Amino acid sequence: MSPRTLFRTFAFAELVTWAGLITALILRGTGVTDALVRPAGGVHGFVFLSYAVITVFVWVNQRWNIGAGILGLISAVVPFATLPFELVMDRKGKLQGVWRLAPGRDEPRGFVEHVQAWVLRHPFLAILILVVGVTAAFSLLLWMGPPVPRA
């Protein structure tokens, strides 16, 4: 999977989960049902954390400047903003190319690039670690409670 495909997939997933969460909140606000907020929030939270990890991963590979990388992360906080961010980055060619730190390509420089090169050399183990890490972070956040207490 190319950096472009990976990033576009998670940017779209973030948009879809925002739509689900907002719909659930509207249904709760109108008194239709309260039952959808918790699962919609949970799915959105998991995809949000995954999108953040993927954004950093693609940021490193594509050598985005710090402003673009931070804007990519911030776009997940604003409902539906990952789509325009992804479209602009794609139009500018900032999602093109291959994994530059994959085996047989560029030599990693610095800690972050070494981590990315290891991930590209051990994708299945890296995915397992990523899922466990995101699940742990997600579980901790659930344990801490919602960002805004219910009135």
N, CA, C and O atoms as a GROMACS GRO file, in nm:
protein
  604
    1MET      N    1   0.085  -0.117   0.000
    1MET     CA    2   0.000   0.000   0.000
    1MET      C    3   0.090   0.124   0.000
    1MET      O    4   0.183   0.134   0.080
    2SER      N    5   0.061   0.215  -0.087
    2SER     CA    6   0.143   0.337  -0.100
    2SER      C    7   0.110   0.435   0.013
    2SER      O    8   0.005   0.423   0.077
    3PRO      N    9   0.199   0.532   0.037
    3PRO     CA   10   0.168   0.636   0.136
    3PRO      C   11   0.038   0.709   0.103
    3PRO      O   12  -0.040   0.741   0.193
    4ARG      N   13   0.016   0.734  -0.024
    4ARG     CA   14  -0.105   0.803  -0.067
    4ARG      C   15  -0.230   0.724  -0.032
    4ARG      O   16  -0.324   0.779   0.025
    5THR      N   17  -0.232   0.596  -0.065
    5THR     CA   18  -0.349   0.512  -0.038
    5THR      C   19  -0.374   0.499   0.111
    5THR      O   20  -0.488   0.508   0.157
    6LEU      N   21  -0.268   0.478   0.187
    6LEU     CA   22  -0.281   0.463   0.332
    6LEU      C   23  -0.338   0.590   0.394
    6LEU      O   24  -0.431   0.585   0.473
    7PHE      N   25  -0.281   0.705   0.357
    7PHE     CA   26  -0.327   0.831   0.414
    7PHE      C   27  -0.470   0.862   0.373
    7PHE      O   28  -0.551   0.903   0.456
    8ARG      N   29  -0.501   0.844   0.246
    8ARG     CA   30  -0.637   0.873   0.198
    8ARG      C   31  -0.740   0.785   0.267
    8ARG      O   32  -0.850   0.830   0.298
    9THR      N   33  -0.706   0.658   0.291
    9THR     CA   34  -0.797   0.566   0.357
    9THR      C   35  -0.830   0.614   0.498
    9THR      O   36  -0.946   0.617   0.537
   10PHE      N   37  -0.727   0.652   0.573
   10PHE     CA   38  -0.751   0.695   0.711
   10PHE      C   39  -0.813   0.834   0.718
   10PHE      O   40  -0.890   0.862   0.809
   11ALA      N   41  -0.781   0.922   0.622
   11ALA     CA   42  -0.846   1.054   0.620
   11ALA      C   43  -0.996   1.038   0.594
   11ALA      O   44  -1.077   1.108   0.655
   12PHE      N   45  -1.032   0.947   0.504
   12PHE     CA   46  -1.174   0.923   0.476
   12PHE      C   47  -1.242   0.856   0.595
   12PHE      O   48  -1.355   0.891   0.630
   13ALA      N   49  -1.174   0.760   0.657
   13ALA     CA   50  -1.232   0.692   0.774
   13ALA      C   51  -1.258   0.793   0.886
   13ALA      O   52  -1.360   0.784   0.955
   14GLU      N   53  -1.168   0.887   0.905
   14GLU     CA   54  -1.185   0.991   1.008
   14GLU      C   55  -1.309   1.075   0.977
   14GLU      O   56  -1.386   1.108   1.066
   15LEU      N   57  -1.327   1.109   0.850
   15LEU     CA   58  -1.445   1.185   0.808
   15LEU      C   59  -1.573   1.106   0.835
   15LEU      O   60  -1.670   1.161   0.888
   16VAL      N   61  -1.574   0.979   0.801
   16VAL     CA   62  -1.693   0.895   0.819
   16VAL      C   63  -1.727   0.882   0.968
   16VAL      O   64  -1.844   0.889   1.005
   17THR      N   65  -1.626   0.863   1.051
   17THR     CA   66  -1.655   0.847   1.195
   17THR      C   67  -1.701   0.979   1.257
   17THR      O   68  -1.780   0.978   1.352
   18TRP      N   69  -1.654   1.092   1.204
   18TRP     CA   70  -1.707   1.221   1.250
   18TRP      C   71  -1.856   1.228   1.218
   18TRP      O   72  -1.936   1.272   1.302
   19ALA      N   73  -1.893   1.186   1.097
   19ALA     CA   74  -2.034   1.189   1.058
   19ALA      C   75  -2.117   1.100   1.150
   19ALA      O   76  -2.227   1.139   1.191
   20GLY      N   77  -2.066   0.982   1.183
   20GLY     CA   78  -2.138   0.893   1.273
   20GLY      C   79  -2.154   0.952   1.412
   20GLY      O   80  -2.261   0.943   1.471
   21LEU      N   81  -2.048   1.012   1.463
   21LEU     CA   82  -2.054   1.072   1.597
   21LEU      C   83  -2.150   1.190   1.600
   21LEU      O   84  -2.230   1.202   1.692
   22ILE      N   85  -2.143   1.277   1.501
   22ILE     CA   86  -2.232   1.393   1.497
   22ILE      C   87  -2.377   1.347   1.484
   22ILE      O   88  -2.466   1.404   1.548
   23THR      N   89  -2.402   1.247   1.402
   23THR     CA   90  -2.538   1.194   1.388
   23THR      C   91  -2.588   1.140   1.521
   23THR      O   92  -2.702   1.166   1.561
   24ALA      N   93  -2.504   1.064   1.590
   24ALA     CA   94  -2.542   1.009   1.721
   24ALA      C   95  -2.571   1.121   1.821
   24ALA      O   96  -2.666   1.111   1.899
   25LEU      N   97  -2.492   1.227   1.819
   25LEU     CA   98  -2.514   1.339   1.911
   25LEU      C   99  -2.644   1.413   1.877
   25LEU      O  100  -2.715   1.457   1.967
   26ILE      N  101  -2.674   1.426   1.750
   26ILE     CA  102  -2.800   1.490   1.709
   26ILE      C  103  -2.918   1.404   1.755
   26ILE      O  104  -3.017   1.456   1.807
   27LEU      N  105  -2.908   1.273   1.736
   27LEU     CA  106  -3.015   1.184   1.780
   27LEU      C  107  -3.034   1.191   1.932
   27LEU      O  108  -3.147   1.185   1.981
   28ARG      N  109  -2.924   1.202   2.006
   28ARG     CA  110  -2.936   1.217   2.150
   28ARG      C  111  -2.998   1.351   2.185
   28ARG      O  112  -3.084   1.360   2.273
   29GLY      N  113  -2.956   1.456   2.118
   29GLY     CA  114  -3.007   1.589   2.145
   29GLY      C  115  -3.154   1.606   2.114
   29GLY      O  116  -3.224   1.684   2.179
   30THR      N  117  -3.202   1.534   2.016
   30THR     CA  118  -3.344   1.543   1.981
   30THR      C  119  -3.429   1.443   2.058
   30THR      O  120  -3.551   1.438   2.041
   31GLY      N  121  -3.366   1.365   2.143
   31GLY     CA  122  -3.439   1.271   2.228
   31GLY      C  123  -3.476   1.140   2.160
   31GLY      O  124  -3.551   1.060   2.217
   32VAL      N  125  -3.425   1.116   2.040
   32VAL     CA  126  -3.457   0.992   1.969
   32VAL      C  127  -3.393   0.874   2.039
   32VAL      O  128  -3.462   0.776   2.071
   33THR      N  129  -3.262   0.881   2.064
   33THR     CA  130  -3.193   0.772   2.133
   33THR      C  131  -3.060   0.822   2.189
   33THR      O  132  -2.996   0.911   2.134
   34ASP      N  133  -3.023   0.762   2.300
   34ASP     CA  134  -2.896   0.792   2.364
   34ASP      C  135  -2.795   0.680   2.340
   34ASP      O  136  -2.677   0.694   2.370
   35ALA      N  137  -2.844   0.569   2.286
   35ALA     CA  138  -2.766   0.446   2.278
   35ALA      C  139  -2.653   0.449   2.175
   35ALA      O  140  -2.562   0.366   2.183
   36LEU      N  141  -2.656   0.540   2.081
   36LEU     CA  142  -2.556   0.539   1.974
   36LEU      C  143  -2.432   0.622   2.004
   36LEU      O  144  -2.329   0.605   1.938
   37VAL      N  145  -2.440   0.710   2.102
   37VAL     CA  146  -2.328   0.802   2.128
   37VAL      C  147  -2.204   0.726   2.173
   37VAL      O  148  -2.094   0.752   2.123
   38ARG      N  149  -2.219   0.635   2.265
   38ARG     CA  150  -2.102   0.562   2.318
   38ARG      C  151  -2.030   0.481   2.209
   38ARG      O  152  -1.909   0.495   2.195
   39PRO      N  153  -2.102   0.396   2.130
   39PRO     CA  154  -2.029   0.323   2.026
   39PRO      C  155  -1.974   0.414   1.916
   39PRO      O  156  -1.863   0.391   1.866
   40ALA      N  157  -2.049   0.515   1.877
   40ALA     CA  158  -2.000   0.607   1.773
   40ALA      C  159  -1.878   0.683   1.823
   40ALA      O  160  -1.782   0.703   1.749
   41GLY      N  161  -1.882   0.725   1.948
   41GLY     CA  162  -1.767   0.794   2.007
   41GLY      C  163  -1.646   0.702   2.018
   41GLY      O  164  -1.532   0.744   1.995
   42GLY      N  165  -1.671   0.577   2.052
   42GLY     CA  166  -1.562   0.480   2.063
   42GLY      C  167  -1.494   0.454   1.930
   42GLY      O  168  -1.372   0.454   1.921
   43VAL      N  169  -1.574   0.432   1.828
   43VAL     CA  170  -1.518   0.407   1.694
   43VAL      C  171  -1.443   0.531   1.646
   43VAL      O  172  -1.333   0.522   1.592
   44HIS      N  173  -1.504   0.648   1.666
   44HIS     CA  174  -1.439   0.772   1.624
   44HIS      C  175  -1.306   0.791   1.698
   44HIS      O  176  -1.206   0.829   1.638
   45GLY      N  177  -1.306   0.766   1.828
   45GLY     CA  178  -1.182   0.781   1.905
   45GLY      C  179  -1.072   0.690   1.856
   45GLY      O  180  -0.956   0.732   1.846
   46PHE      N  181  -1.107   0.566   1.826
   46PHE     CA  182  -1.007   0.470   1.777
   46PHE      C  183  -0.952   0.513   1.642
   46PHE      O  184  -0.832   0.508   1.619
   47VAL      N  185  -1.041   0.556   1.551
   47VAL     CA  186  -0.997   0.600   1.418
   47VAL      C  187  -0.918   0.730   1.430
   47VAL      O  188  -0.821   0.750   1.357
   48PHE      N  189  -0.958   0.818   1.521
   48PHE     CA  190  -0.885   0.944   1.543
   48PHE      C  191  -0.740   0.915   1.582
   48PHE      O  192  -0.648   0.973   1.524
   49LEU      N  193  -0.720   0.826   1.678
   49LEU     CA  194  -0.584   0.792   1.721
   49LEU      C  195  -0.506   0.726   1.608
   49LEU      O  196  -0.388   0.753   1.588
   50SER      N  197  -0.572   0.638   1.533
   50SER     CA  198  -0.506   0.571   1.421
   50SER      C  199  -0.468   0.672   1.313
   50SER      O  200  -0.358   0.664   1.257
   51TYR      N  201  -0.557   0.766   1.284
   51TYR     CA  202  -0.528   0.869   1.184
   51TYR      C  203  -0.405   0.951   1.227
   51TYR      O  204  -0.320   0.984   1.145
   52ALA      N  205  -0.397   0.983   1.355
   52ALA     CA  206  -0.283   1.061   1.404
   52ALA      C  207  -0.152   0.985   1.381
   52ALA      O  208  -0.053   1.044   1.337
   53VAL      N  209  -0.152   0.856   1.410
   53VAL     CA  210  -0.031   0.774   1.390
   53VAL      C  211   0.004   0.768   1.241
   53VAL      O  212   0.120   0.785   1.204
   54ILE      N  213  -0.094   0.744   1.157
   54ILE     CA  214  -0.071   0.735   1.012
   54ILE      C  215  -0.024   0.870   0.957
   54ILE      O  216   0.063   0.873   0.870
   55THR      N  217  -0.079   0.979   1.007
   55THR     CA  218  -0.037   1.112   0.962
   55THR      C  219   0.111   1.134   0.991
   55THR      O  220   0.185   1.182   0.905
   56VAL      N  221   0.154   1.101   1.112
   56VAL     CA  222   0.296   1.117   1.146
   56VAL      C  223   0.382   1.026   1.058
   56VAL      O  224   0.489   1.066   1.011
   57PHE      N  225   0.335   0.903   1.035
   57PHE     CA  226   0.410   0.808   0.954
   57PHE      C  227   0.429   0.860   0.811
   57PHE      O  228   0.539   0.853   0.756
   58VAL      N  229   0.322   0.912   0.752
   58VAL     CA  230   0.330   0.966   0.616
   58VAL      C  231   0.410   1.098   0.615
   58VAL      O  232   0.485   1.124   0.521
   59TRP      N  233   0.393   1.178   0.718
   59TRP     CA  234   0.468   1.304   0.733
   59TRP      C  235   0.617   1.277   0.725
   59TRP      O  236   0.690   1.346   0.653
   60VAL      N  237   0.664   1.178   0.799
   60VAL     CA  238   0.806   1.143   0.800
   60VAL      C  239   0.849   1.094   0.662
   60VAL      O  240   0.952   1.137   0.609
   61ASN      N  241   0.770   1.004   0.603
   61ASN     CA  242   0.807   0.948   0.473
   61ASN      C  243   0.812   1.053   0.364
   61ASN      O  244   0.904   1.054   0.281
   62GLN      N  245   0.714   1.142   0.363
   62GLN     CA  246   0.703   1.240   0.256
   62GLN      C  247   0.785   1.366   0.284
   62GLN      O  248   0.793   1.456   0.200
   63ARG      N  249   0.846   1.372   0.402
   63ARG     CA  250   0.927   1.488   0.442
   63ARG      C  251   0.847   1.619   0.435
   63ARG      O  252   0.894   1.720   0.382
   64TRP      N  253   0.724   1.612   0.489
   64TRP     CA  254   0.645   1.735   0.497
   64TRP      C  255   0.715   1.831   0.592
   64TRP      O  256   0.785   1.789   0.683
   65ASN      N  257   0.695   1.961   0.570
   65ASN     CA  258   0.746   2.058   0.666
   65ASN      C  259   0.660   2.050   0.793
   65ASN      O  260   0.553   1.991   0.793
   66ILE      N  261   0.709   2.110   0.900
   66ILE     CA  262   0.641   2.099   1.029
   66ILE      C  263   0.500   2.157   1.025
   66ILE      O  264   0.409   2.105   1.090
   67GLY      N  265   0.481   2.265   0.950
   67GLY     CA  266   0.349   2.326   0.940
   67GLY      C  267   0.248   2.231   0.877
   67GLY      O  268   0.135   2.219   0.925
   68ALA      N  269   0.288   2.164   0.769
   68ALA     CA  270   0.198   2.070   0.702
   68ALA      C  271   0.166   1.952   0.794
   68ALA      O  272   0.051   1.908   0.801
   69GLY      N  273   0.266   1.902   0.864
   69GLY     CA  274   0.243   1.789   0.954
   69GLY      C  275   0.148   1.824   1.068
   69GLY      O  276   0.058   1.747   1.100
   70ILE      N  277   0.170   1.938   1.128
   70ILE     CA  278   0.083   1.980   1.238
   70ILE      C  279  -0.058   2.009   1.187
   70ILE      O  280  -0.157   1.975   1.252
   71LEU      N  281  -0.068   2.071   1.070
   71LEU     CA  282  -0.200   2.096   1.012
   71LEU      C  283  -0.272   1.963   0.984
   71LEU      O  284  -0.393   1.953   1.003
   72GLY      N  285  -0.199   1.863   0.940
   72GLY     CA  286  -0.258   1.732   0.918
   72GLY      C  287  -0.314   1.674   1.047
   72GLY      O  288  -0.422   1.615   1.047
   73LEU      N  289  -0.242   1.690   1.157
   73LEU     CA  290  -0.290   1.641   1.286
   73LEU      C  291  -0.411   1.722   1.334
   73LEU      O  292  -0.509   1.666   1.383
   74ILE      N  293  -0.403   1.853   1.320
   74ILE     CA  294  -0.513   1.940   1.365
   74ILE      C  295  -0.639   1.915   1.282
   74ILE      O  296  -0.750   1.932   1.333
   75SER      N  297  -0.623   1.876   1.157
   75SER     CA  298  -0.741   1.854   1.072
   75SER      C  299  -0.832   1.745   1.126
   75SER      O  300  -0.951   1.742   1.094
   76ALA      N  301  -0.779   1.655   1.207
   76ALA     CA  302  -0.862   1.549   1.265
   76ALA      C  303  -0.952   1.603   1.376
   76ALA      O  304  -1.053   1.541   1.409
   77VAL      N  305  -0.917   1.716   1.433
   77VAL     CA  306  -0.994   1.773   1.543
   77VAL      C  307  -1.117   1.847   1.491
   77VAL      O  308  -1.219   1.856   1.560
   78VAL      N  309  -1.108   1.900   1.372
   78VAL     CA  310  -1.217   1.976   1.312
   78VAL      C  311  -1.302   1.880   1.228
   78VAL      O  312  -1.248   1.813   1.139
   79PRO      N  313  -1.432   1.870   1.254
   79PRO     CA  314  -1.514   1.776   1.178
   79PRO      C  315  -1.499   1.794   1.026
   79PRO      O  316  -1.511   1.904   0.973
   80PHE      N  317  -1.472   1.683   0.960
   80PHE     CA  318  -1.464   1.672   0.814
   80PHE      C  319  -1.344   1.743   0.753
   80PHE      O  320  -1.336   1.751   0.630
   81ALA      N  321  -1.251   1.796   0.831
   81ALA     CA  322  -1.138   1.870   0.777
   81ALA      C  323  -1.029   1.781   0.718
   81ALA      O  324  -0.943   1.830   0.645
   82THR      N  325  -1.032   1.652   0.750
   82THR     CA  326  -0.929   1.564   0.692
   82THR      C  327  -0.944   1.552   0.541
   82THR      O  328  -0.846   1.533   0.470
   83LEU      N  329  -1.067   1.562   0.491
   83LEU     CA  330  -1.088   1.552   0.346
   83LEU      C  331  -1.023   1.669   0.272
   83LEU      O  332  -0.944   1.644   0.181
   84PRO      N  333  -1.053   1.795   0.306
   84PRO     CA  334  -0.986   1.903   0.232
   84PRO      C  335  -0.835   1.900   0.250
   84PRO      O  336  -0.761   1.931   0.157
   85PHE      N  337  -0.787   1.863   0.371
   85PHE     CA  338  -0.642   1.855   0.391
   85PHE      C  339  -0.582   1.751   0.297
   85PHE      O  340  -0.482   1.777   0.231
   86GLU      N  341  -0.644   1.634   0.291
   86GLU     CA  342  -0.593   1.527   0.206
   86GLU      C  343  -0.598   1.568   0.058
   86GLU      O  344  -0.503   1.541  -0.016
   87LEU      N  345  -0.706   1.633   0.016
   87LEU     CA  346  -0.717   1.676  -0.124
   87LEU      C  347  -0.609   1.777  -0.161
   87LEU      O  348  -0.550   1.768  -0.268
   88VAL      N  349  -0.585   1.873  -0.073
   88VAL     CA  350  -0.482   1.974  -0.099
   88VAL      C  351  -0.343   1.909  -0.106
   88VAL      O  352  -0.265   1.937  -0.196
   89MET      N  353  -0.314   1.822  -0.010
   89MET     CA  354  -0.182   1.757  -0.009
   89MET      C  355  -0.164   1.670  -0.134
   89MET      O  356  -0.055   1.665  -0.191
   90ASP      N  357  -0.271   1.603  -0.176
   90ASP     CA  358  -0.263   1.520  -0.296
   90ASP      C  359  -0.243   1.607  -0.420
   90ASP      O  360  -0.161   1.576  -0.506
   91ARG      N  361  -0.318   1.716  -0.429
   91ARG     CA  362  -0.306   1.806  -0.544
   91ARG      C  363  -0.165   1.866  -0.553
   91ARG      O  364  -0.114   1.887  -0.663
   92LYS      N  365  -0.104   1.892  -0.439
   92LYS     CA  366   0.032   1.947  -0.437
   92LYS      C  367   0.139   1.840  -0.459
   92LYS      O  368   0.258   1.871  -0.466
   93GLY      N  369   0.097   1.713  -0.471
   93GLY     CA  370   0.193   1.605  -0.493
   93GLY      C  371   0.264   1.559  -0.367
   93GLY      O  372   0.365   1.489  -0.375
   94LYS      N  373   0.212   1.597  -0.251
   94LYS     CA  374   0.278   1.564  -0.124
   94LYS      C  375   0.242   1.426  -0.071
   94LYS      O  376   0.283   1.388   0.039
   95LEU      N  377   0.164   1.349  -0.150
   95LEU     CA  378   0.132   1.212  -0.111
   95LEU      C  379   0.188   1.112  -0.213
   95LEU      O  380   0.168   0.991  -0.200
   96GLN      N  381   0.257   1.162  -0.314
   96GLN     CA  382   0.307   1.077  -0.422
   96GLN      C  383   0.433   1.001  -0.380
   96GLN      O  384   0.504   1.042  -0.288
   97GLY      N  385   0.458   0.893  -0.448
   97GLY     CA  386   0.581   0.819  -0.429
   97GLY      C  387   0.562   0.690  -0.350
   97GLY      O  388   0.450   0.648  -0.320
   98VAL      N  389   0.676   0.631  -0.318
   98VAL     CA  390   0.679   0.503  -0.247
   98VAL      C  391   0.732   0.525  -0.106
   98VAL      O  392   0.766   0.637  -0.067
   99TRP      N  393   0.738   0.418  -0.031
   99TRP     CA  394   0.796   0.425   0.104
   99TRP      C  395   0.947   0.437   0.088
   99TRP      O  396   1.015   0.340   0.055
  100ARG      N  397   1.000   0.555   0.110
  100ARG     CA  398   1.141   0.581   0.082
  100ARG      C  399   1.236   0.509   0.177
  100ARG      O  400   1.354   0.494   0.144
  101LEU      N  401   1.189   0.463   0.292
  101LEU     CA  402   1.275   0.393   0.386
  101LEU      C  403   1.253   0.242   0.384
  101LEU      O  404   1.300   0.170   0.472
  102ALA      N  405   1.182   0.194   0.282
  102ALA     CA  406   1.160   0.049   0.267
  102ALA      C  407   1.294  -0.018   0.236
  102ALA      O  408   1.388   0.048   0.193
  103PRO      N  409   1.302  -0.149   0.258
  103PRO     CA  410   1.427  -0.220   0.229
  103PRO      C  411   1.477  -0.193   0.087
  103PRO      O  412   1.400  -0.199  -0.010
  104GLY      N  413   1.606  -0.163   0.076
  104GLY     CA  414   1.667  -0.136  -0.054
  104GLY      C  415   1.654   0.008  -0.101
  104GLY      O  416   1.696   0.040  -0.212
  105ARG      N  417   1.596   0.093  -0.019
  105ARG     CA  418   1.579   0.234  -0.059
  105ARG      C  419   1.668   0.322   0.029
  105ARG      O  420   1.778   0.281   0.066
  106ASP      N  421   1.621   0.441   0.064
  106ASP     CA  422   1.702   0.537   0.141
  106ASP      C  423   1.744   0.480   0.276
  106ASP      O  424   1.674   0.399   0.337
  107GLU      N  425   1.861   0.524   0.319
  107GLU     CA  426   1.909   0.489   0.454
  107GLU      C  427   1.844   0.583   0.554
  107GLU      O  428   1.841   0.705   0.533
  108PRO      N  429   1.793   0.528   0.664
  108PRO     CA  430   1.731   0.616   0.765
  108PRO      C  431   1.834   0.703   0.835
  108PRO      O  432   1.948   0.662   0.858
  109ARG      N  433   1.791   0.825   0.868
  109ARG     CA  434   1.873   0.918   0.945
  109ARG      C  435   1.790   0.962   1.064
  109ARG      O  436   1.677   1.008   1.046
  110GLY      N  437   1.843   0.951   1.181
  110GLY     CA  438   1.771   0.994   1.300
  110GLY      C  439   1.679   0.887   1.354
  110GLY      O  440   1.648   0.789   1.286
  111PHE      N  441   1.635   0.908   1.477
  111PHE     CA  442   1.555   0.809   1.548
  111PHE      C  443   1.423   0.779   1.478
  111PHE      O  444   1.388   0.663   1.460
  112VAL      N  445   1.350   0.883   1.440
  112VAL     CA  446   1.217   0.864   1.381
  112VAL      C  447   1.227   0.786   1.250
  112VAL      O  448   1.146   0.696   1.226
  113GLU      N  449   1.323   0.819   1.167
  113GLU     CA  450   1.339   0.745   1.041
  113GLU      C  451   1.382   0.601   1.065
  113GLU      O  452   1.343   0.512   0.989
  114HIS      N  453   1.462   0.576   1.169
  114HIS     CA  454   1.499   0.438   1.202
  114HIS      C  455   1.376   0.358   1.245
  114HIS      O  456   1.361   0.241   1.209
  115VAL      N  457   1.288   0.421   1.322
  115VAL     CA  458   1.165   0.354   1.363
  115VAL      C  459   1.081   0.323   1.240
  115VAL      O  460   1.030   0.211   1.225
  116GLN      N  461   1.066   0.420   1.151
  116GLN     CA  462   0.986   0.397   1.031
  116GLN      C  463   1.048   0.287   0.944
  116GLN      O  464   0.976   0.204   0.891
  117ALA      N  465   1.179   0.286   0.929
  117ALA     CA  466   1.244   0.181   0.851
  117ALA      C  467   1.220   0.044   0.914
  117ALA      O  468   1.197  -0.053   0.842
  118TRP      N  469   1.224   0.035   1.046
  118TRP     CA  470   1.196  -0.092   1.114
  118TRP      C  471   1.053  -0.136   1.086
  118TRP      O  472   1.028  -0.253   1.059
  119VAL      N  473   0.958  -0.041   1.094
  119VAL     CA  474   0.818  -0.072   1.066
  119VAL      C  475   0.801  -0.126   0.925
  119VAL      O  476   0.728  -0.223   0.904
  120LEU      N  477   0.868  -0.065   0.828
  120LEU     CA  478   0.856  -0.109   0.690
  120LEU      C  479   0.923  -0.244   0.665
  120LEU      O  480   0.888  -0.314   0.570
  121ARG      N  481   1.019  -0.280   0.749
  121ARG     CA  482   1.085  -0.410   0.737
  121ARG      C  483   1.009  -0.521   0.812
  121ARG      O  484   1.026  -0.639   0.781
  122HIS      N  485   0.928  -0.483   0.909
  122HIS     CA  486   0.853  -0.579   0.991
  122HIS      C  487   0.706  -0.536   0.998
  122HIS      O  488   0.656  -0.505   1.107
  123PRO      N  489   0.636  -0.533   0.884
  123PRO     CA  490   0.501  -0.474   0.884
  123PRO      C  491   0.399  -0.546   0.972
  123PRO      O  492   0.319  -0.481   1.039
  124PHE      N  493   0.401  -0.678   0.975
  124PHE     CA  494   0.299  -0.749   1.054
  124PHE      C  495   0.319  -0.728   1.203
  124PHE      O  496   0.223  -0.705   1.276
  125LEU      N  497   0.443  -0.734   1.249
  125LEU     CA  498   0.472  -0.708   1.389
  125LEU      C  499   0.441  -0.563   1.424
  125LEU      O  500   0.388  -0.534   1.531
  126ALA      N  501   0.473  -0.472   1.332
  126ALA     CA  502   0.446  -0.330   1.355
  126ALA      C  503   0.296  -0.303   1.365
  126ALA      O  504   0.253  -0.225   1.449
  127ILE      N  505   0.218  -0.367   1.279
  127ILE     CA  506   0.072  -0.349   1.284
  127ILE      C  507   0.018  -0.402   1.416
  127ILE      O  508  -0.068  -0.339   1.477
  128LEU      N  509   0.069  -0.517   1.460
  128LEU     CA  510   0.027  -0.572   1.589
  128LEU      C  511   0.060  -0.475   1.703
  128LEU      O  512  -0.025  -0.450   1.788
  129ILE      N  513   0.180  -0.423   1.703
  129ILE     CA  514   0.221  -0.326   1.806
  129ILE      C  515   0.136  -0.200   1.797
  129ILE      O  516   0.096  -0.145   1.900
  130LEU      N  517   0.108  -0.153   1.675
  130LEU     CA  518   0.025  -0.035   1.656
  130LEU      C  519  -0.115  -0.057   1.711
  130LEU      O  520  -0.168   0.028   1.782
  131VAL      N  521  -0.175  -0.170   1.679
  131VAL     CA  522  -0.310  -0.198   1.726
  131VAL      C  523  -0.312  -0.207   1.878
  131VAL      O  524  -0.403  -0.154   1.943
  132VAL      N  525  -0.213  -0.274   1.936
  132VAL     CA  526  -0.206  -0.284   2.082
  132VAL      C  527  -0.185  -0.146   2.143
  132VAL      O  528  -0.249  -0.112   2.243
  133GLY      N  529  -0.097  -0.065   2.084
  133GLY     CA  530  -0.070   0.069   2.137
  133GLY      C  531  -0.190   0.161   2.128
  133GLY      O  532  -0.224   0.230   2.224
  134VAL      N  533  -0.255   0.161   2.013
  134VAL     CA  534  -0.373   0.247   1.997
  134VAL      C  535  -0.485   0.198   2.090
  134VAL      O  536  -0.556   0.279   2.149
  135THR      N  537  -0.500   0.067   2.102
  135THR     CA  538  -0.601   0.012   2.193
  135THR      C  539  -0.572   0.051   2.337
  135THR      O  540  -0.663   0.086   2.412
  136ALA      N  541  -0.445   0.046   2.377
  136ALA     CA  542  -0.408   0.085   2.513
  136ALA      C  543  -0.437   0.234   2.537
  136ALA      O  544  -0.493   0.271   2.640
  137ALA      N  545  -0.399   0.319   2.441
  137ALA     CA  546  -0.426   0.462   2.454
  137ALA      C  547  -0.576   0.488   2.457
  137ALA      O  548  -0.624   0.569   2.536
  138PHE      N  549  -0.649   0.419   2.372
  138PHE     CA  550  -0.794   0.433   2.366
  138PHE      C  551  -0.857   0.388   2.498
  138PHE      O  552  -0.946   0.454   2.550
  139SER      N  553  -0.811   0.276   2.551
  139SER     CA  554  -0.864   0.225   2.678
  139SER      C  555  -0.837   0.324   2.792
  139SER      O  556  -0.924   0.348   2.875
  140LEU      N  557  -0.717   0.380   2.795
  140LEU     CA  558  -0.684   0.480   2.897
  140LEU      C  559  -0.776   0.601   2.885
  140LEU      O  560  -0.825   0.652   2.986
  141LEU      N  561  -0.800   0.646   2.764
  141LEU     CA  562  -0.888   0.761   2.745
  141LEU      C  563  -1.031   0.728   2.786
  141LEU      O  564  -1.100   0.813   2.843
  142LEU      N  565  -1.078   0.607   2.756
  142LEU     CA  566  -1.212   0.567   2.800
  142LEU      C  567  -1.220   0.564   2.952
  142LEU      O  568  -1.319   0.608   3.011
  143TRP      N  569  -1.115   0.513   3.015
  143TRP     CA  570  -1.111   0.506   3.161
  143TRP      C  571  -1.117   0.647   3.221
  143TRP      O  572  -1.179   0.667   3.325
  144MET      N  573  -1.051   0.743   3.155
  144MET     CA  574  -1.049   0.882   3.204
  144MET      C  575  -1.186   0.947   3.190
  144MET      O  576  -1.216   1.042   3.262
  145GLY      N  577  -1.268   0.899   3.099
  145GLY     CA  578  -1.402   0.954   3.081
  145GLY      C  579  -1.413   1.044   2.961
  145GLY      O  580  -1.313   1.074   2.896
  146PRO      N  581  -1.536   1.088   2.930
  146PRO     CA  582  -1.555   1.172   2.811
  146PRO      C  583  -1.487   1.308   2.828
  146PRO      O  584  -1.466   1.354   2.940
  147PRO      N  585  -1.453   1.371   2.714
  147PRO     CA  586  -1.386   1.500   2.722
  147PRO      C  587  -1.474   1.609   2.784
  147PRO      O  588  -1.423   1.702   2.846
  148VAL      N  589  -1.604   1.597   2.768
  148VAL     CA  590  -1.697   1.693   2.825
  148VAL      C  591  -1.799   1.614   2.907
  148VAL      O  592  -1.875   1.535   2.850
  149PRO      N  593  -1.803   1.634   3.038
  149PRO     CA  594  -1.899   1.560   3.119
  149PRO      C  595  -2.042   1.591   3.078
  149PRO      O  596  -2.075   1.704   3.042
  150ARG      N  597  -2.127   1.489   3.085
  150ARG     CA  598  -2.269   1.510   3.053
  150ARG      C  599  -2.336   1.588   3.163
  150ARG      O  600  -2.308   1.568   3.282
  151ALA      N  601  -2.423   1.677   3.125
  151ALA     CA  602  -2.493   1.759   3.223
  151ALA      C  603  -2.611   1.687   3.281
  151ALA      O  604  -2.681   1.742   3.366
   0.00000   0.00000   0.00000
